[in-house]
Amino acid sequence: MPQATATVADPADESSPDHPVDARPVDARPVDARPVDARGADARGATAGSDFAPLLRAVRDQGLLERRTDRYVLGIAANLLALGAVATGLVLVGDTWWSLLLALPLAVLWTRTAFVAHDAGHAQISGDRRTSRLIGLVHANLLLGMNEAWWNDKHVRHHANPNHIDKDPDVGVGALVWTQKQAAQREGFARWLTRNQARLFFPMLLLEGIALKIYGFQFLRRQPLRERAVSALLLTAHIALYATLLLSTLSPGKAIVFALVLHALFGLHLGLAFAPNHKGMEMPDPDGERWGHLQRQVLTSRNVRGAVLTDWFLGGLNYQIEHHLFPSMPRPHLRLAQPLVRAHCAGIGMPYAETGLIESYRQALAHMHDVGEPLR
């Protein structure tokens, strides 16, 4: 599996349409981010003569960077109605173990809610920063108990330098590691975990739903005072409303089990949606040659083929290459941009990774297995 090539992402590449990326928190920027307008950075031009410039023009000419506010309004309304229907179902079913069956549709709807928060952070829904932030706060903080400022801070750095071991937090050292150099530094229980991380990956996703809440509360101390107060209020309101719903319809024991099952399914679904995107793809060498925007985003990303069901299950983010090239492009347009991107990559001889869903998981797990190989 690819470990590194003699190249490095260039955070100063002006041909990038997402520099740093429009997924930044509205009121906070990472250290290496430069200001961009609220339309999203891919509304800016690419450097004349760059490999990316012709593709950007083609995508613009077809109107694929235009927002689909109507589509998002309908989608958000439908999702909120569905969430209300599940809550009503909990009340109607009452204090019985049969209520656990509702954890599955609720987990799926929570993942759809996370997709909306993700898109709001990318300015895909609205060009107004306040509107985007309001949508993100409602869907992430209030409905999910996940701090949108934490997510956006992490996500902006990922988009700016995907799979860059020094700059992308998604491949930093954590419960899992992504290079053999990282693995060699593990000791004790962490060393055992790395040896077995491929087979433990999916079980560990069952804890991700709870971890997202913990990370969000931990991030509060890094937020400005006013922003921290708003975030903390909404995160607390989520817990209060959620606990009230469960404890008013279920016994304490059933309520705890329901909450654990819901968060496990939510974490698993969210992980299954994001895991295929970059794991096992190229990882730029921090000491190597600098990459341009097109190379940086395409070579580190993987698309997942599929029909309507796959697109729905993965939230349209299975068109990950297109999403990374054009982060403020509405998700419904990503599949429409794919033929243009694929043809452009073929025309300049750049690899374009695309595989089936099961194969994408196999490749990701094979990479994690290879990383832990020296420890076995």
Short mmCIF file of C-alpha atoms in Angstrom, two decimals:
data_model
loop_
_atom_site.label_atom_id
_atom_site.label_comp_id
_atom_site.label_asym_id
_atom_site.label_seq_id
_atom_site.Cartn_x
_atom_site.Cartn_y
_atom_site.Cartn_z
CA MET A 1 0.00 0.00 0.00
CA PRO A 2 1.25 3.55 -0.61
CA GLN A 3 3.17 5.02 2.28
CA ALA A 4 4.70 8.16 0.80
CA THR A 5 6.01 9.63 -2.37
CA ALA A 6 8.67 12.27 -2.78
CA THR A 7 6.18 15.09 -2.83
CA VAL A 8 4.50 17.47 -0.45
CA ALA A 9 1.29 19.44 -0.46
CA ASP A 10 1.88 23.13 -0.96
CA PRO A 11 -0.39 25.17 1.29
CA ALA A 12 0.51 28.32 -0.58
CA ASP A 13 -0.62 27.10 -3.99
CA GLU A 14 -2.72 29.90 -5.46
CA SER A 15 -4.24 27.59 -8.06
CA SER A 16 -6.22 25.92 -5.32
CA PRO A 17 -9.92 26.76 -5.33
CA ASP A 18 -10.15 25.83 -1.70
CA HIS A 19 -7.30 27.70 -0.10
CA PRO A 20 -7.52 27.16 2.72
CA VAL A 21 -11.01 25.72 2.16
CA ASP A 22 -14.40 27.14 2.86
CA ALA A 23 -15.08 24.61 5.60
CA ARG A 24 -13.41 26.90 8.15
CA PRO A 25 -15.28 27.92 11.29
CA VAL A 26 -17.01 31.20 10.56
CA ASP A 27 -15.46 33.03 13.50
CA ALA A 28 -12.17 31.21 13.79
CA ARG A 29 -9.39 30.38 11.35
CA PRO A 30 -6.57 27.88 11.72
CA VAL A 31 -3.10 29.34 11.99
CA ASP A 32 -2.11 28.66 8.39
CA ALA A 33 -5.39 29.77 6.83
CA ARG A 34 -5.79 32.96 4.86
CA PRO A 35 -9.10 34.80 4.51
CA VAL A 36 -11.44 33.83 1.70
CA ASP A 37 -14.81 35.21 0.85
CA ALA A 38 -18.02 33.57 1.99
CA ARG A 39 -18.77 32.20 -1.46
CA GLY A 40 -16.10 29.56 -0.97
CA ALA A 41 -12.61 29.66 -2.37
CA ASP A 42 -13.47 27.66 -5.46
CA ALA A 43 -15.32 30.75 -6.69
CA ARG A 44 -11.87 32.29 -7.13
CA GLY A 45 -9.80 31.91 -10.26
CA ALA A 46 -7.00 29.44 -10.74
CA THR A 47 -3.52 30.52 -11.72
CA ALA A 48 -3.25 30.92 -15.47
CA GLY A 49 -1.47 27.95 -16.99
CA SER A 50 -2.09 25.60 -14.06
CA ASP A 51 -3.39 22.06 -14.66
CA PHE A 52 -6.46 22.97 -12.66
CA ALA A 53 -7.49 26.17 -14.48
CA PRO A 54 -9.11 24.51 -17.56
CA LEU A 55 -11.11 22.17 -15.34
CA LEU A 56 -12.29 25.03 -13.15
CA ARG A 57 -13.48 26.94 -16.23
CA ALA A 58 -15.35 23.91 -17.56
CA VAL A 59 -17.10 23.34 -14.25
CA ARG A 60 -18.01 27.00 -13.96
CA ASP A 61 -19.34 27.11 -17.51
CA GLN A 62 -21.77 24.30 -16.73
CA GLY A 63 -23.06 26.12 -13.65
CA LEU A 64 -21.99 23.38 -11.26
CA LEU A 65 -20.67 25.84 -8.68
CA GLU A 66 -24.07 27.50 -8.38
CA ARG A 67 -25.84 26.74 -5.11
CA ARG A 68 -28.93 24.54 -4.93
CA THR A 69 -30.70 26.29 -2.10
CA ASP A 70 -34.09 24.86 -3.10
CA ARG A 71 -32.77 21.32 -2.95
CA TYR A 72 -31.24 21.91 0.47
CA VAL A 73 -34.40 23.53 1.86
CA LEU A 74 -36.46 20.49 0.86
CA GLY A 75 -33.84 18.08 2.16
CA ILE A 76 -33.50 19.84 5.50
CA ALA A 77 -37.27 20.04 5.94
CA ALA A 78 -37.69 16.35 5.13
CA ASN A 79 -34.94 15.38 7.55
CA LEU A 80 -36.42 17.47 10.38
CA LEU A 81 -39.86 15.96 9.78
CA ALA A 82 -38.35 12.47 9.85
CA LEU A 83 -36.54 13.23 13.11
CA GLY A 84 -39.85 14.45 14.56
CA ALA A 85 -41.56 11.28 13.37
CA VAL A 86 -39.03 9.06 15.15
CA ALA A 87 -39.38 11.10 18.35
CA THR A 88 -43.16 10.72 18.06
CA GLY A 89 -42.69 7.00 17.53
CA LEU A 90 -40.71 6.76 20.77
CA VAL A 91 -43.57 8.42 22.64
CA LEU A 92 -46.20 6.18 21.04
CA VAL A 93 -44.29 2.90 21.50
CA GLY A 94 -43.56 3.77 25.11
CA ASP A 95 -41.53 1.93 27.72
CA THR A 96 -40.74 -1.29 25.88
CA TRP A 97 -37.64 -2.92 24.43
CA TRP A 98 -39.30 -2.64 21.02
CA SER A 99 -38.32 1.04 21.16
CA LEU A 100 -34.73 -0.04 20.44
CA LEU A 101 -35.79 -0.70 16.84
CA LEU A 102 -36.14 3.05 16.42
CA ALA A 103 -32.44 3.54 17.17
CA LEU A 104 -31.57 2.40 13.64
CA PRO A 105 -33.62 4.96 11.69
CA LEU A 106 -32.62 7.64 14.17
CA ALA A 107 -28.92 6.84 13.63
CA VAL A 108 -29.40 7.08 9.87
CA LEU A 109 -31.18 10.44 10.26
CA TRP A 110 -28.41 11.69 12.56
CA THR A 111 -25.91 10.90 9.80
CA ARG A 112 -28.04 12.84 7.31
CA THR A 113 -28.02 15.69 9.82
CA ALA A 114 -24.23 15.52 9.98
CA PHE A 115 -24.06 15.77 6.19
CA VAL A 116 -26.09 18.99 6.33
CA ALA A 117 -23.77 20.44 8.98
CA HIS A 118 -20.80 19.44 6.82
CA ASP A 119 -22.25 21.19 3.78
CA ALA A 120 -23.07 24.32 5.77
CA GLY A 121 -19.43 24.50 6.89
CA HIS A 122 -18.39 24.36 3.22
CA ALA A 123 -20.75 27.22 2.30
CA GLN A 124 -22.57 24.89 -0.07
CA ILE A 125 -26.02 25.85 1.19
CA SER A 126 -25.72 29.62 1.47
CA GLY A 127 -23.18 32.27 0.59
CA ASP A 128 -24.03 34.20 3.74
CA ARG A 129 -21.65 33.36 6.59
CA ARG A 130 -24.19 33.96 9.34
CA THR A 131 -26.77 31.76 7.64
CA SER A 132 -24.21 29.02 7.11
CA ARG A 133 -23.11 29.16 10.72
CA LEU A 134 -26.69 29.13 11.99
CA ILE A 135 -27.45 26.01 9.95
CA GLY A 136 -24.26 24.40 11.25
CA LEU A 137 -25.00 25.27 14.87
CA VAL A 138 -28.54 23.90 14.70
CA HIS A 139 -27.63 20.67 12.94
CA ALA A 140 -24.31 19.93 14.67
CA ASN A 141 -24.53 21.41 18.16
CA LEU A 142 -28.26 21.26 18.87
CA LEU A 143 -29.39 18.17 16.97
CA LEU A 144 -26.22 16.06 17.29
CA GLY A 145 -24.37 17.44 20.31
CA MET A 146 -21.27 17.81 18.12
CA ASN A 147 -19.39 21.11 18.25
CA GLU A 148 -19.42 22.55 14.71
CA ALA A 149 -16.44 24.78 15.52
CA TRP A 150 -14.34 21.72 16.43
CA TRP A 151 -15.41 19.88 13.29
CA ASN A 152 -14.74 22.85 11.00
CA ASP A 153 -11.34 23.56 12.55
CA LYS A 154 -10.33 19.96 11.98
CA HIS A 155 -11.93 19.71 8.55
CA VAL A 156 -10.38 22.86 7.13
CA ARG A 157 -6.90 21.53 7.89
CA HIS A 158 -7.78 18.20 6.32
CA HIS A 159 -8.99 19.82 3.10
CA ALA A 160 -5.99 22.11 2.83
CA ASN A 161 -3.50 19.21 3.03
CA PRO A 162 -5.23 15.81 2.77
CA ASN A 163 -3.18 12.83 3.95
CA HIS A 164 -0.24 15.11 4.81
CA ILE A 165 1.22 13.50 7.91
CA ASP A 166 2.24 16.81 9.51
CA LYS A 167 -0.79 18.92 8.56
CA ASP A 168 -3.85 16.70 8.19
CA PRO A 169 -5.34 15.85 11.62
CA ASP A 170 -7.14 12.87 10.08
CA VAL A 171 -3.82 11.05 9.70
CA GLY A 172 -2.24 12.24 12.93
CA VAL A 173 -1.39 9.88 15.77
CA GLY A 174 -4.49 8.91 17.72
CA ALA A 175 -6.17 5.64 18.51
CA LEU A 176 -5.04 4.58 15.03
CA VAL A 177 -1.85 5.40 13.12
CA TRP A 178 -1.31 5.67 9.39
CA THR A 179 2.41 5.18 8.71
CA GLN A 180 4.98 2.66 9.86
CA LYS A 181 7.05 5.53 11.29
CA GLN A 182 4.13 6.41 13.57
CA ALA A 183 3.66 2.74 14.44
CA ALA A 184 7.31 2.32 15.46
CA GLN A 185 6.83 4.90 18.25
CA ARG A 186 3.91 3.09 19.87
CA GLU A 187 4.36 1.47 23.29
CA GLY A 188 2.30 -0.59 25.70
CA PHE A 189 -1.41 -0.91 24.95
CA ALA A 190 -1.13 1.49 22.00
CA ARG A 191 1.42 -0.87 20.43
CA TRP A 192 -0.99 -3.80 20.75
CA LEU A 193 -3.76 -1.65 19.32
CA THR A 194 -1.65 -0.77 16.28
CA ARG A 195 -0.75 -4.41 15.67
CA ASN A 196 -4.45 -5.22 15.46
CA GLN A 197 -5.88 -1.94 14.19
CA ALA A 198 -7.20 -3.36 10.91
CA ARG A 199 -9.42 -5.93 12.61
CA LEU A 200 -10.41 -3.47 15.35
CA PHE A 201 -11.28 -0.60 13.00
CA PHE A 202 -15.00 -1.28 12.56
CA PRO A 203 -15.59 -2.19 16.23
CA MET A 204 -13.85 1.06 17.22
CA LEU A 205 -16.26 3.02 15.03
CA LEU A 206 -18.99 1.99 17.48
CA LEU A 207 -17.39 4.42 19.96
CA GLU A 208 -17.09 7.30 17.50
CA GLY A 209 -20.55 8.74 18.18
CA ILE A 210 -19.70 9.31 21.84
CA ALA A 211 -16.16 10.46 21.01
CA LEU A 212 -17.51 13.23 18.76
CA LYS A 213 -19.41 14.70 21.70
CA ILE A 214 -16.36 14.52 23.97
CA TYR A 215 -14.11 16.19 21.38
CA GLY A 216 -16.68 18.97 20.99
CA PHE A 217 -16.78 19.78 24.70
CA GLN A 218 -12.99 19.66 24.91
CA PHE A 219 -12.74 22.17 22.06
CA LEU A 220 -14.80 24.76 23.94
CA ARG A 221 -11.73 26.04 25.78
CA ARG A 222 -10.13 26.98 22.45
CA GLN A 223 -13.08 29.08 21.27
CA PRO A 224 -13.48 32.83 21.81
CA LEU A 225 -15.64 33.63 24.82
CA ARG A 226 -18.80 34.64 22.95
CA GLU A 227 -18.60 31.75 20.51
CA ARG A 228 -17.86 29.37 23.39
CA ALA A 229 -20.99 30.50 25.24
CA VAL A 230 -23.21 29.87 22.20
CA SER A 231 -21.63 26.49 21.47
CA ALA A 232 -21.81 25.37 25.11
CA LEU A 233 -25.44 26.45 25.42
CA LEU A 234 -26.49 24.46 22.36
CA LEU A 235 -24.44 21.40 23.31
CA THR A 236 -26.01 21.43 26.77
CA ALA A 237 -29.47 21.95 25.25
CA HIS A 238 -28.93 18.88 23.06
CA ILE A 239 -28.13 16.69 26.06
CA ALA A 240 -31.04 18.11 28.07
CA LEU A 241 -33.59 17.65 25.27
CA TYR A 242 -32.30 14.23 24.36
CA ALA A 243 -32.29 13.00 27.96
CA THR A 244 -35.77 14.42 28.53
CA LEU A 245 -37.12 12.56 25.49
CA LEU A 246 -35.62 9.23 26.51
CA LEU A 247 -36.34 9.42 30.24
CA SER A 248 -39.92 10.55 29.65
CA THR A 249 -40.65 7.59 27.40
CA LEU A 250 -38.35 4.82 28.69
CA SER A 251 -37.18 3.51 32.02
CA PRO A 252 -33.64 4.62 32.99
CA GLY A 253 -32.17 1.24 32.05
CA LYS A 254 -33.83 1.15 28.64
CA ALA A 255 -32.94 4.80 28.06
CA ILE A 256 -29.24 4.09 28.65
CA VAL A 257 -29.28 1.07 26.35
CA PHE A 258 -31.12 3.06 23.66
CA ALA A 259 -28.55 5.88 23.89
CA LEU A 260 -25.63 3.46 23.64
CA VAL A 261 -27.12 1.61 20.66
CA LEU A 262 -27.97 4.87 18.90
CA HIS A 263 -24.47 6.32 19.31
CA ALA A 264 -22.86 3.04 18.26
CA LEU A 265 -24.93 2.87 15.05
CA PHE A 266 -24.38 6.56 14.36
CA GLY A 267 -20.61 6.26 14.75
CA LEU A 268 -20.54 3.17 12.56
CA HIS A 269 -22.61 4.77 9.80
CA LEU A 270 -20.59 7.99 9.86
CA GLY A 271 -17.33 6.03 9.82
CA LEU A 272 -18.49 3.88 6.92
CA ALA A 273 -19.27 7.05 4.99
CA PHE A 274 -15.87 8.68 5.56
CA ALA A 275 -13.48 5.70 5.78
CA PRO A 276 -13.27 4.96 2.02
CA ASN A 277 -12.28 8.50 1.07
CA HIS A 278 -8.53 8.69 1.80
CA LYS A 279 -7.30 5.67 3.77
CA GLY A 280 -4.68 3.79 1.79
CA MET A 281 -4.24 6.58 -0.77
CA GLU A 282 -1.06 8.55 -1.47
CA MET A 283 0.54 10.28 1.50
CA PRO A 284 2.74 13.27 0.56
CA ASP A 285 6.29 13.30 1.85
CA PRO A 286 6.77 16.41 4.02
CA ASP A 287 10.36 16.72 2.78
CA GLY A 288 9.63 16.12 -0.89
CA GLU A 289 8.56 18.04 -3.96
CA ARG A 290 5.59 20.38 -3.62
CA TRP A 291 2.28 19.43 -5.16
CA GLY A 292 -0.17 21.71 -6.94
CA HIS A 293 -3.84 21.78 -6.04
CA LEU A 294 -4.99 19.20 -8.59
CA GLN A 295 -2.31 16.70 -7.68
CA ARG A 296 -2.76 17.29 -3.95
CA GLN A 297 -6.50 16.64 -4.00
CA VAL A 298 -6.80 13.93 -6.66
CA LEU A 299 -3.95 11.60 -5.69
CA THR A 300 -4.93 11.51 -2.01
CA SER A 301 -8.64 10.84 -2.63
CA ARG A 302 -10.67 7.82 -3.71
CA ASN A 303 -14.10 7.75 -5.31
CA VAL A 304 -16.59 4.97 -4.65
CA ARG A 305 -18.69 3.73 -7.57
CA GLY A 306 -22.33 2.98 -7.07
CA ALA A 307 -25.89 3.68 -8.02
CA VAL A 308 -28.55 5.64 -6.17
CA LEU A 309 -28.36 3.53 -3.00
CA THR A 310 -24.58 3.96 -2.64
CA ASP A 311 -24.85 7.69 -3.29
CA TRP A 312 -27.54 7.96 -0.62
CA PHE A 313 -25.72 5.81 1.94
CA LEU A 314 -22.48 7.78 1.57
CA GLY A 315 -24.25 11.12 1.32
CA GLY A 316 -22.83 11.85 -2.13
CA LEU A 317 -19.37 12.12 -0.61
CA ASN A 318 -18.38 9.00 -2.51
CA TYR A 319 -17.48 11.57 -5.20
CA GLN A 320 -14.62 12.53 -2.91
CA ILE A 321 -12.24 13.68 -5.62
CA GLU A 322 -14.76 16.17 -6.94
CA HIS A 323 -15.61 17.30 -3.41
CA HIS A 324 -11.96 18.00 -2.63
CA LEU A 325 -11.39 19.85 -5.87
CA PHE A 326 -14.53 21.96 -5.42
CA PRO A 327 -15.44 22.03 -1.70
CA SER A 328 -18.22 24.60 -2.04
CA MET A 329 -19.88 22.71 -4.88
CA PRO A 330 -23.31 21.48 -3.70
CA ARG A 331 -23.30 17.74 -3.07
CA PRO A 332 -26.03 17.11 -5.69
CA HIS A 333 -23.66 18.49 -8.36
CA LEU A 334 -20.67 16.30 -7.51
CA ARG A 335 -21.82 13.37 -9.65
CA LEU A 336 -22.45 15.78 -12.53
CA ALA A 337 -18.89 17.11 -12.27
CA GLN A 338 -17.35 13.64 -12.23
CA PRO A 339 -17.22 13.09 -16.03
CA LEU A 340 -15.46 16.42 -16.46
CA VAL A 341 -12.91 15.67 -13.74
CA ARG A 342 -12.26 12.12 -14.88
CA ALA A 343 -11.78 13.19 -18.50
CA HIS A 344 -9.46 16.03 -17.45
CA CYS A 345 -7.31 13.70 -15.36
CA ALA A 346 -7.13 11.20 -18.24
CA GLY A 347 -6.13 14.00 -20.60
CA ILE A 348 -3.14 15.04 -18.50
CA GLY A 349 -2.20 11.49 -17.45
CA MET A 350 -3.10 11.84 -13.79
CA PRO A 351 -4.35 8.72 -11.95
CA TYR A 352 -8.02 8.86 -10.92
CA ALA A 353 -8.86 6.33 -8.20
CA GLU A 354 -12.33 4.84 -8.27
CA THR A 355 -13.52 1.52 -6.88
CA GLY A 356 -16.53 -0.31 -5.49
CA LEU A 357 -17.73 0.14 -1.91
CA ILE A 358 -16.50 -3.21 -0.56
CA GLU A 359 -13.18 -2.87 -2.37
CA SER A 360 -12.71 0.61 -0.88
CA TYR A 361 -13.02 -0.83 2.62
CA ARG A 362 -10.64 -3.68 1.70
CA GLN A 363 -8.01 -1.20 0.51
CA ALA A 364 -8.37 0.94 3.63
CA LEU A 365 -8.10 -2.06 5.96
CA ALA A 366 -5.15 -3.46 3.98
CA HIS A 367 -3.30 -0.17 4.49
CA MET A 368 -3.97 -0.24 8.25
CA HIS A 369 -2.83 -3.87 8.35
CA ASP A 370 0.41 -3.05 6.51
CA VAL A 371 1.13 -0.15 8.86
CA GLY A 372 1.02 -2.50 11.83
CA GLU A 373 2.97 -5.29 10.10
CA PRO A 374 6.43 -4.47 11.63
CA LEU A 375 4.94 -4.73 15.11
CA ARG A 376 3.73 -8.25 14.45
#
